[in-house]
Coordinates of C-alpha atoms and ligand atoms in Angstrom, one line a residue:
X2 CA 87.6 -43.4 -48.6
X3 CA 87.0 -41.6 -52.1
X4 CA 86.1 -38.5 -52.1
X5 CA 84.2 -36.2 -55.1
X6 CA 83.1 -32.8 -55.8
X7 CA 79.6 -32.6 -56.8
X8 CA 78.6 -29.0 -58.7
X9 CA 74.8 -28.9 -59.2
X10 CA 73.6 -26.6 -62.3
X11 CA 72.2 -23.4 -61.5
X12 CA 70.4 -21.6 -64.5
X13 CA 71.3 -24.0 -67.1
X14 CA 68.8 -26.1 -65.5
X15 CA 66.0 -24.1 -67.5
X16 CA 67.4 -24.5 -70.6
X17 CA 65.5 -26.2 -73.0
X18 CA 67.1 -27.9 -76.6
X19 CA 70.4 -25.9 -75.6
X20 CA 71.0 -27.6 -72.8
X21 CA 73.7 -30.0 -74.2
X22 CA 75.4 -26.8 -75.8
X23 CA 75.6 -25.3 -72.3
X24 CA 76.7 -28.7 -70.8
X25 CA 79.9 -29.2 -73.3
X26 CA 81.2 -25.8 -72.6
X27 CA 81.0 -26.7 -68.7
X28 CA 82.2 -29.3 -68.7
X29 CA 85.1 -28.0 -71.1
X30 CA 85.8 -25.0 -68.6
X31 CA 85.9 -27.5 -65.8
X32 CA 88.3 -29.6 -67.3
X33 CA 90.3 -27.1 -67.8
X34 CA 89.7 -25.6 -64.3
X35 CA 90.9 -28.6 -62.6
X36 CA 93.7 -29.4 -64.8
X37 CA 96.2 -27.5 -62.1
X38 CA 95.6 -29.6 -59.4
X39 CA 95.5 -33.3 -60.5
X40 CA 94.4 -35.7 -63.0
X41 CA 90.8 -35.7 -62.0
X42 CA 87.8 -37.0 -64.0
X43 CA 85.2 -34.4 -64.5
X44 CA 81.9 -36.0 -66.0
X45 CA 78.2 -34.7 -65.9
X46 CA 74.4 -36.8 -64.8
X47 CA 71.3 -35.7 -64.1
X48 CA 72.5 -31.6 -64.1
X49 CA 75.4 -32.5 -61.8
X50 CA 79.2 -32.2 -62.6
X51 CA 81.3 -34.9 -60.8
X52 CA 84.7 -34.1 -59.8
X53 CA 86.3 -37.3 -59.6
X54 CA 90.0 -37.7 -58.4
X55 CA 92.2 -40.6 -60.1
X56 CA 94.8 -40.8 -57.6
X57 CA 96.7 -40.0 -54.4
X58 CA 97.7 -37.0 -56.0
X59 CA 94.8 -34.5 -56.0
X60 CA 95.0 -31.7 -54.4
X61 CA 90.9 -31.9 -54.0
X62 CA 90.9 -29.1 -51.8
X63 CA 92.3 -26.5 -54.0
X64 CA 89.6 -28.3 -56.7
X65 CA 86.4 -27.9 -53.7
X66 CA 87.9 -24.3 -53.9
X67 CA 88.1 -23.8 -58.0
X68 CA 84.6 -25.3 -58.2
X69 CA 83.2 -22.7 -56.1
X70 CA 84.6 -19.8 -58.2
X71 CA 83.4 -21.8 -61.3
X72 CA 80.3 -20.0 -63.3
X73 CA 77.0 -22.3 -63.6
X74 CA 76.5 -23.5 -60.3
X75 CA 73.9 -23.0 -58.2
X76 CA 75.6 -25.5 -55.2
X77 CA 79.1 -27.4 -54.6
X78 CA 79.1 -29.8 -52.3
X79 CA 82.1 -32.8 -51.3
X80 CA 80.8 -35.8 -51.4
X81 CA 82.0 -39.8 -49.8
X82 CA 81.4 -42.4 -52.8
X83 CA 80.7 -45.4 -51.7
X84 CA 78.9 -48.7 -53.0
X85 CA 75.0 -49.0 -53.2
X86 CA 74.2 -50.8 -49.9
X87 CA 73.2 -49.8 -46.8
X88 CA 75.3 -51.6 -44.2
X89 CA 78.1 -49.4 -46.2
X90 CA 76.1 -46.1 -46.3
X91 CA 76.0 -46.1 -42.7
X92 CA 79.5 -46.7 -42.4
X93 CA 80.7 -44.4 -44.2
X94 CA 78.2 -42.1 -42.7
X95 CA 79.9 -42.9 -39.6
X96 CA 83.8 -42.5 -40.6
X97 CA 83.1 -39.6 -43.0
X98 CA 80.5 -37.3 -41.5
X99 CA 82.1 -36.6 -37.8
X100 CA 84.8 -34.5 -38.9
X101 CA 81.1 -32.1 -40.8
X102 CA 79.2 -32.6 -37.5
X103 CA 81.5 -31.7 -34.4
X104 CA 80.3 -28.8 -32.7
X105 CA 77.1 -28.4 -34.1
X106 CA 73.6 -29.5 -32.0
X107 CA 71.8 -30.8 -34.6
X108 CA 71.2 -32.1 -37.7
X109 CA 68.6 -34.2 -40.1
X110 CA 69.2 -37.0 -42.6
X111 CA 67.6 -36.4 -46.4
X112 CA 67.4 -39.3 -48.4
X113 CA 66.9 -39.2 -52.2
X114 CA 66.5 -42.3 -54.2
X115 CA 67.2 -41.4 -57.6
X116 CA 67.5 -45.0 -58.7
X117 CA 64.0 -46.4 -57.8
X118 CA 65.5 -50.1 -57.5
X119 CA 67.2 -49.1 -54.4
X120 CA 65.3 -51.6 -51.8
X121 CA 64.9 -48.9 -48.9
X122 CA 62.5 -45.7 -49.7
X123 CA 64.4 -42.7 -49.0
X124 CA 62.8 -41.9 -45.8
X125 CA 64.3 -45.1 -44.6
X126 CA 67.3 -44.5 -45.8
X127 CA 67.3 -40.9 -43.9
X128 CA 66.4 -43.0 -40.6
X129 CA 69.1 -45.9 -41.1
X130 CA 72.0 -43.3 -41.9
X131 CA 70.0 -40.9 -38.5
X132 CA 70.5 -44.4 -36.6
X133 CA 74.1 -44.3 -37.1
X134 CA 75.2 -40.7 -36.8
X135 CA 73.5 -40.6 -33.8
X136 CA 75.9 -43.8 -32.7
X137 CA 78.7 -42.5 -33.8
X138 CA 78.5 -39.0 -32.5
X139 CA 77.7 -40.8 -28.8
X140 CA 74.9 -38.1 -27.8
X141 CA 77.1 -35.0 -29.0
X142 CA 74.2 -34.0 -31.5
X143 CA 70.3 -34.4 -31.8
X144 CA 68.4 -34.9 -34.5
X145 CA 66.1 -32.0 -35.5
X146 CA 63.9 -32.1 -38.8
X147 CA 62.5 -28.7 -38.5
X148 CA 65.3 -26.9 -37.9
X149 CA 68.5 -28.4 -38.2
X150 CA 71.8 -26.8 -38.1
X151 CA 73.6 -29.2 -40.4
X152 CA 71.5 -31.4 -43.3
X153 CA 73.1 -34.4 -44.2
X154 CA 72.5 -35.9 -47.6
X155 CA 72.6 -39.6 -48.7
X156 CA 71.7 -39.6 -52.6
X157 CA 71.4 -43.3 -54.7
X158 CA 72.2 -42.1 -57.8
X159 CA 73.0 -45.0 -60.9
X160 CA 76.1 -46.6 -60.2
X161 CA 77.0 -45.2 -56.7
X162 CA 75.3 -43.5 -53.1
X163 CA 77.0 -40.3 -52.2
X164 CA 77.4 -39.2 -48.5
X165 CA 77.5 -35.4 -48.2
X166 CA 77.5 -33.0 -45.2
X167 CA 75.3 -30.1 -47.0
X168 CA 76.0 -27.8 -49.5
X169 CA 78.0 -24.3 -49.9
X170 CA 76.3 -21.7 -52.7
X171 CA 78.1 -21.8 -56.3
X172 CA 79.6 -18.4 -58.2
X173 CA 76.1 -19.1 -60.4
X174 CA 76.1 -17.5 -63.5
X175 CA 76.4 -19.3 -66.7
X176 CA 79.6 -21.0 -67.8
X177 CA 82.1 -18.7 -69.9
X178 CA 82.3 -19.0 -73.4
X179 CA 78.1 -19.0 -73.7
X180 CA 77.7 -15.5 -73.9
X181 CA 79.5 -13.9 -76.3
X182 CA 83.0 -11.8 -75.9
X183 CA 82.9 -8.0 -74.0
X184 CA 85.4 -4.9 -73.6
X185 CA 86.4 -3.8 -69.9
X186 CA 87.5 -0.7 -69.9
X187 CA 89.7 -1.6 -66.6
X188 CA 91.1 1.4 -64.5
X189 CA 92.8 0.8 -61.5
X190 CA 89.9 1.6 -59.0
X191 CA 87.4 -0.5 -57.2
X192 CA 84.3 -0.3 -60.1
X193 CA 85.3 -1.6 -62.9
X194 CA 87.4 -5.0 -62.3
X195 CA 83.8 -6.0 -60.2
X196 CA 82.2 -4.9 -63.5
X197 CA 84.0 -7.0 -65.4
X198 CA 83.3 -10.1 -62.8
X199 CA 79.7 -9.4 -63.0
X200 CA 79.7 -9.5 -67.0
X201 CA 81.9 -12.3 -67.3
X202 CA 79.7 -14.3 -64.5
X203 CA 76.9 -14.2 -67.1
X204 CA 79.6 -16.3 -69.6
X205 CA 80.6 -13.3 -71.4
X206 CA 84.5 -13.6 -72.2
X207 CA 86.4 -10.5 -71.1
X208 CA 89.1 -8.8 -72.6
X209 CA 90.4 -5.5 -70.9
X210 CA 91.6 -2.3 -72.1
X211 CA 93.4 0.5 -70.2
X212 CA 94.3 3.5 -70.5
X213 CA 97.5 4.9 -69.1
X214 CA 99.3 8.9 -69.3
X215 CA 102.5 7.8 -68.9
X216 CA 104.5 9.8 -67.8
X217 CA 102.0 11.7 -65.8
X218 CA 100.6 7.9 -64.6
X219 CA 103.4 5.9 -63.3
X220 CA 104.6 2.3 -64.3
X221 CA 103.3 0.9 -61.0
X222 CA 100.0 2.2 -61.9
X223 CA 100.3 -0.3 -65.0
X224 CA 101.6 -3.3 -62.9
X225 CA 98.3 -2.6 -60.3
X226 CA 96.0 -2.5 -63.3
X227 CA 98.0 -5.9 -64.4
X228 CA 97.5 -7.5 -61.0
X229 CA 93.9 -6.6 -61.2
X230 CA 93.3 -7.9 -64.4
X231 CA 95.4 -11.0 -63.0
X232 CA 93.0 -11.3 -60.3
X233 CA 89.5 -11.6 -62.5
X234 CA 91.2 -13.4 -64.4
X235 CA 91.5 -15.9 -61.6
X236 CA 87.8 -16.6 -61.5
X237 CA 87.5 -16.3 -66.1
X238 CA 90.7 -18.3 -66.3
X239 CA 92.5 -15.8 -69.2
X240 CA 92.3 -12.3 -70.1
X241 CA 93.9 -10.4 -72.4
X242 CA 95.1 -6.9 -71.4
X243 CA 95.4 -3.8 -74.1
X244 CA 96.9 -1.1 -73.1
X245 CA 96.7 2.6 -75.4
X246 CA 98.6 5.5 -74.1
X247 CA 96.3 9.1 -73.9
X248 CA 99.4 11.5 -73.1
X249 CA 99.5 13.1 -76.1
X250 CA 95.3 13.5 -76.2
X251 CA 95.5 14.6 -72.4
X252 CA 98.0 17.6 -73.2
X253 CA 96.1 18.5 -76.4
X254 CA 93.0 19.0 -74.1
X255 CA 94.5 20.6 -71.9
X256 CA 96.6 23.3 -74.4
X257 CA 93.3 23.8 -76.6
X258 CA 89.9 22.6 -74.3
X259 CA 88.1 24.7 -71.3
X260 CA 89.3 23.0 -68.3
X261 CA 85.5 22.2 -67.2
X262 CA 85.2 19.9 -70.1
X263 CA 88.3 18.3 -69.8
X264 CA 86.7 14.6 -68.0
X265 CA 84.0 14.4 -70.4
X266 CA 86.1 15.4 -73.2
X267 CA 88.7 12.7 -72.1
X268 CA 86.3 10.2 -71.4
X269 CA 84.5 10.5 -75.2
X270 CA 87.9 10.2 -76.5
X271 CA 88.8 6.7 -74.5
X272 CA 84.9 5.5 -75.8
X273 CA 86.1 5.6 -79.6
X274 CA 88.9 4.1 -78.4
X275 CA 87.4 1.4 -77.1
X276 CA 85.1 0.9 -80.2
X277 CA 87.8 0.8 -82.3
X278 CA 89.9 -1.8 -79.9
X279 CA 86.3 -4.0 -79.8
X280 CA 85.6 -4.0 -83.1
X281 CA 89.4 -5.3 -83.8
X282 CA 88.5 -8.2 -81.4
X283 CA 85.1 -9.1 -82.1
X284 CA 84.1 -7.8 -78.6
X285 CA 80.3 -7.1 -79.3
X286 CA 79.7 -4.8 -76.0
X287 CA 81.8 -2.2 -73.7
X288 CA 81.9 -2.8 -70.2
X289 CA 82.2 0.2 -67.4
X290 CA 82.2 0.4 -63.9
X291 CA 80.2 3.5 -63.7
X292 CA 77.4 4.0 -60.9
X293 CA 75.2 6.8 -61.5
X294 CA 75.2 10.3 -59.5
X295 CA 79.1 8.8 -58.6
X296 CA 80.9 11.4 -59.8
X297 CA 80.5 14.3 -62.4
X298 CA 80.9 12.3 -65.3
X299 CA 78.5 9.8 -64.0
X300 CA 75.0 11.6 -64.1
X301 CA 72.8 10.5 -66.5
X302 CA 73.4 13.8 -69.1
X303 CA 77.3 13.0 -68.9
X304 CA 76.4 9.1 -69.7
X305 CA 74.3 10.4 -72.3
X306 CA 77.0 12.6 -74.0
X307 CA 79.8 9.6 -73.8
X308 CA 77.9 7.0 -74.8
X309 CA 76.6 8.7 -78.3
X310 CA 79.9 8.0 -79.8
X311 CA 79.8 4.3 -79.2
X312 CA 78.3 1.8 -81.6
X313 CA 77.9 -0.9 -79.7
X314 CA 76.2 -1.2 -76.2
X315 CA 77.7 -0.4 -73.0
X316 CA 76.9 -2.8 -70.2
X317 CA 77.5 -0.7 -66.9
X318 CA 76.3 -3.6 -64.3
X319 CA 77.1 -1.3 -61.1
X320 CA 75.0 1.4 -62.3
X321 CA 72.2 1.0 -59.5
X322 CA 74.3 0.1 -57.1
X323 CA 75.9 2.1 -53.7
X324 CA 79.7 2.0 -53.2
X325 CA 79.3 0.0 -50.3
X326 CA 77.5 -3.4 -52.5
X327 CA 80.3 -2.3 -54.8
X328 CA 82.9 -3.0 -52.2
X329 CA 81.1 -6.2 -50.7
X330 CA 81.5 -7.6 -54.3
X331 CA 85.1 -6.6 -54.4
X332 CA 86.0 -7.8 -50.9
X333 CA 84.3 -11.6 -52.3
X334 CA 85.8 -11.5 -55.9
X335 CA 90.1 -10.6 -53.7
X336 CA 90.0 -7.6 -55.6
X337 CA 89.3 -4.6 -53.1
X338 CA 92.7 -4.4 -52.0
X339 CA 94.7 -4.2 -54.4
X340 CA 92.6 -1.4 -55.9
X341 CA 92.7 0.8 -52.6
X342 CA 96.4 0.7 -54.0
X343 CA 97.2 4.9 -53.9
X344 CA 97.9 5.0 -57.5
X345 CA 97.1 8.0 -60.3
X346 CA 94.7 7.3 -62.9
X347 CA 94.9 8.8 -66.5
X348 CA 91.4 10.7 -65.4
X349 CA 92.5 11.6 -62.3
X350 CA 95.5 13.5 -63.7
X351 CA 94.0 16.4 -65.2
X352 CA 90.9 16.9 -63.3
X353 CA 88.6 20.3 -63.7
X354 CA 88.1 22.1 -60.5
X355 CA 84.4 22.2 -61.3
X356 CA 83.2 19.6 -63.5
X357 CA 80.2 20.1 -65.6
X358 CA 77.4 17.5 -64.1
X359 CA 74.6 18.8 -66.6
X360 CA 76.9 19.0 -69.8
X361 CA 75.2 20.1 -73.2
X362 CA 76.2 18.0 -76.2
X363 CA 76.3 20.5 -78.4
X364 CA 79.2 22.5 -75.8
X365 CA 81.2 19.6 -75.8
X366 CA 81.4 19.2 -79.5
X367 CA 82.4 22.8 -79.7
X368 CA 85.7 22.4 -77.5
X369 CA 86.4 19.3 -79.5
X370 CA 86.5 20.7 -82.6
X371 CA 89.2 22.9 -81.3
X372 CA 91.4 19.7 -81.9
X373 CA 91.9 17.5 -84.9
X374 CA 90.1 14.4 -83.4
X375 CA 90.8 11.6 -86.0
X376 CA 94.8 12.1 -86.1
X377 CA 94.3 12.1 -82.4
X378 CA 92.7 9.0 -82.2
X379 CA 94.9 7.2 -84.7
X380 CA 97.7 8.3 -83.1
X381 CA 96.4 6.8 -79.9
X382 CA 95.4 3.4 -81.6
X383 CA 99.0 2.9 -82.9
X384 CA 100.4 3.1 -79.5
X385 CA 98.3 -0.1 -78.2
X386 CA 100.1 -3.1 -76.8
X387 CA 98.7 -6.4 -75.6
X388 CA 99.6 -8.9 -72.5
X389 CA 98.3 -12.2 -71.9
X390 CA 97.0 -13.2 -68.8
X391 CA 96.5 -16.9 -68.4
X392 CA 96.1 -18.7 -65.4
X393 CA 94.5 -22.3 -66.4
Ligands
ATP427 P1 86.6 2.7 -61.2 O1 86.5 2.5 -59.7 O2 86.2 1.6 -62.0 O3 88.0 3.4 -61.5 P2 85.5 5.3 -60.9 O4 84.4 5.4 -60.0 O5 86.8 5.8 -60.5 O6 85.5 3.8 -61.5 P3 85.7 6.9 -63.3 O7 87.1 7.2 -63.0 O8 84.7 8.0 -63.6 O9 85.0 6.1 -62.2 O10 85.6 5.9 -64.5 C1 84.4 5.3 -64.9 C2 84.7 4.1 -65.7 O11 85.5 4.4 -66.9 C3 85.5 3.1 -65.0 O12 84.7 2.2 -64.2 C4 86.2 2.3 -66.1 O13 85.3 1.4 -66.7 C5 86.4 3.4 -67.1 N1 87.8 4.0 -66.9 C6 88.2 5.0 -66.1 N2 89.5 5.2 -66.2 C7 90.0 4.3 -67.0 C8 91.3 3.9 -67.5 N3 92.4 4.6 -67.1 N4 91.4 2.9 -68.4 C9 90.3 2.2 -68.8 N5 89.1 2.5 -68.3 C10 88.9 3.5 -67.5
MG428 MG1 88.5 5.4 -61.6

């Protein structure tokens, strides 16, 4: 029996004369997507992607599993294709469905005629294909139209009917590549890498930047921050990494600065940074995981003092949320445990006993004019490096 995968549109749906620009880089990114486990023919109808597979080959259950990581979908269902006649609908109900149906009580039967030459209407066809479930299944199930635990779905679409067993929710989102390209400033904790999924779930194409102390952070701190990245990068399908070094700016801060400025100091520095590595890669925004009231450096007076020396936004996506939706969204997205990984962070090597939570603008651009800022920076810049994650 063939099998497909059938990915129905989410948003893209309400797109008007962009449409078929949203459509080609889909289908593009599906393509690609699927590329690792078969020769497969993707092809879109009627705001549904078909994942077709061409041979024996497939691995179609690592593709069911892509597709539901994929952005733009609203549902992914698997489907049985099978020729546009009845008699054959209810076979393959009755060979395909079972394996769906075993152990639940019941279940209903929607029909949908999308190709109006079809000689049964589709509540006919949802009682034939009832008829035969109900055969096959020998009194195990009941049928239930109010409240069914399983819907069944038996679509005549142009060329073929498809037989599916209900649907499971898509990643949504829009596809990647429709949405511009954004800077994650990726640490090694549990806020930012979901950041950087939520961005990049909106089609925004995600390059990282971290910053390291070395040798007050440690080289495994690095290769966590790497397998991070190599984990978001799982559902975006590359990422690059940049990597700048702040051990020189840390000790200047902490020779010349008031210890009680030192985060916000720090954190101002890693901003320009970040501009500077954006503007080098045409990323148009910043990306951090900050949630407000979090920490000192997260109240709304210290995002106010770091974010005036950026010149481009700063899309902070957890900021209204509690660490506990944080950490649902990491558990879902595989990253949570590698970032409960005991490893230093550059910011959490020099922290200020009592970190100012109301800071004053013009106090923190007193202690940084006890440094020479600009050879700082440029000394920071030089020491960038780049890795390239690529997984399809
Ligand atoms: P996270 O869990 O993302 O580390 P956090 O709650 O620990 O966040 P902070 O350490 O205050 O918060 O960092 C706030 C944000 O600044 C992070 O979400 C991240 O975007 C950025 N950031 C912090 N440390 C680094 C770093 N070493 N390299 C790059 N970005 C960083
Ligand atoms: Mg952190």
């Amino acid at each position: 029996m063939n099998e497909v995968i059938l990915c129905k549109y989410g948003e893209i749906i309400l797109k008007g004369q962009n449409k078929g620009w949203f459509e080609s880089i889909l289908i593009r990114d599906m393509r690609q997507r699927m590329k690792r486990f078969g020769e497969f023919e993707v092809r879109y109808a009627q705001s549904i992607v078909y994942i077709e597979p061409l041979n024996e080959d497939c691995d179609i259950d690592a593709a069911y599993e892509e597709a539901k990581r994929a952005f733009g979908f609203a549902a992914i269902s698997r489907a049985a294709v099978v020729a546009k006649d009845i008699n054959a609908i209810c076979d393959c109900a009755k060979e395909y469905l079972p394996q769906y149906l075993f152990g639940k009580k019941t279940f209903k039967v929607e029909g949908k005629r999308s190709d109006k030459r079809f000689p049964l209407t589709s509540p006919q066809i949802g009682a034939e294909v009832g008829g035969a479930i109900l055969e096959a299944m020998g009194g195990r199930i009941k049928v239930d139209v109010n409240n069914p635990e399983i819907t069944v779905r038996v679509e005549i679409r142009d060329q073929k009917a498809y037989v599916h067993a209900g649907s499971v929710k898509g990643a949504g989102g829009m596809p990647i590549g429709t949405n511009g390209k954004g800077l994650l400033l990726l640490s090694g904790g549990i806020d930012s890498p979901v950041a950087g999924y939520l961005i990049a779930k909106r089609g925004v194409i995600i390059e990282a930047l971290h910053f390291e102390s070395f040798p007050y952070t440690s080289e495994r701190a690095r290769e966590k921050v790497l397998s991070l990245a190599e984990i978001v990068a799982g559902h975006t399908g590359r990422m690059k990494v940049h990597i700048i070094s702040l051990t020189h700016i840390q000790e200047e801060l902490v020779k010349h600065c008031e210890e009680d400025y030192f985060t916000l100091l720090l954190r101002r520095f890693m901003m320009k940074l970040a501009c500077m590595v954006a503007k080098k890669r045409d990323c148009e925004a910043l990306i951090t995981g900050e949630s407000l009231g979090q920490v000192a450096s997260q109240t709304m007076r210290a995002l106010t003092v770091t974010d005036i020396v950026t010149d481009r936004p700063v899309f902070r996506p957890c900021i209204g949320m509690d660490k506990e939706d944080i950490v649902s969204i990491a558990r879902k997205i595989d990253t949570f445990e590698t970032s409960i990984l005991p490893y230093e962070d550059c910011c959490t090597v020099f922290t200020p006993k009592h970190p100012r939570t109301r800071p004053e603008l013009y106090k923190v651009e007193a202690q940084e004019e006890k440094l020479d800022v600009d050879a700082l920076i440029e000394e920071a810049f030089e020491t960038l490096v780049t890795h390239e994650i690529r997984i399809y």
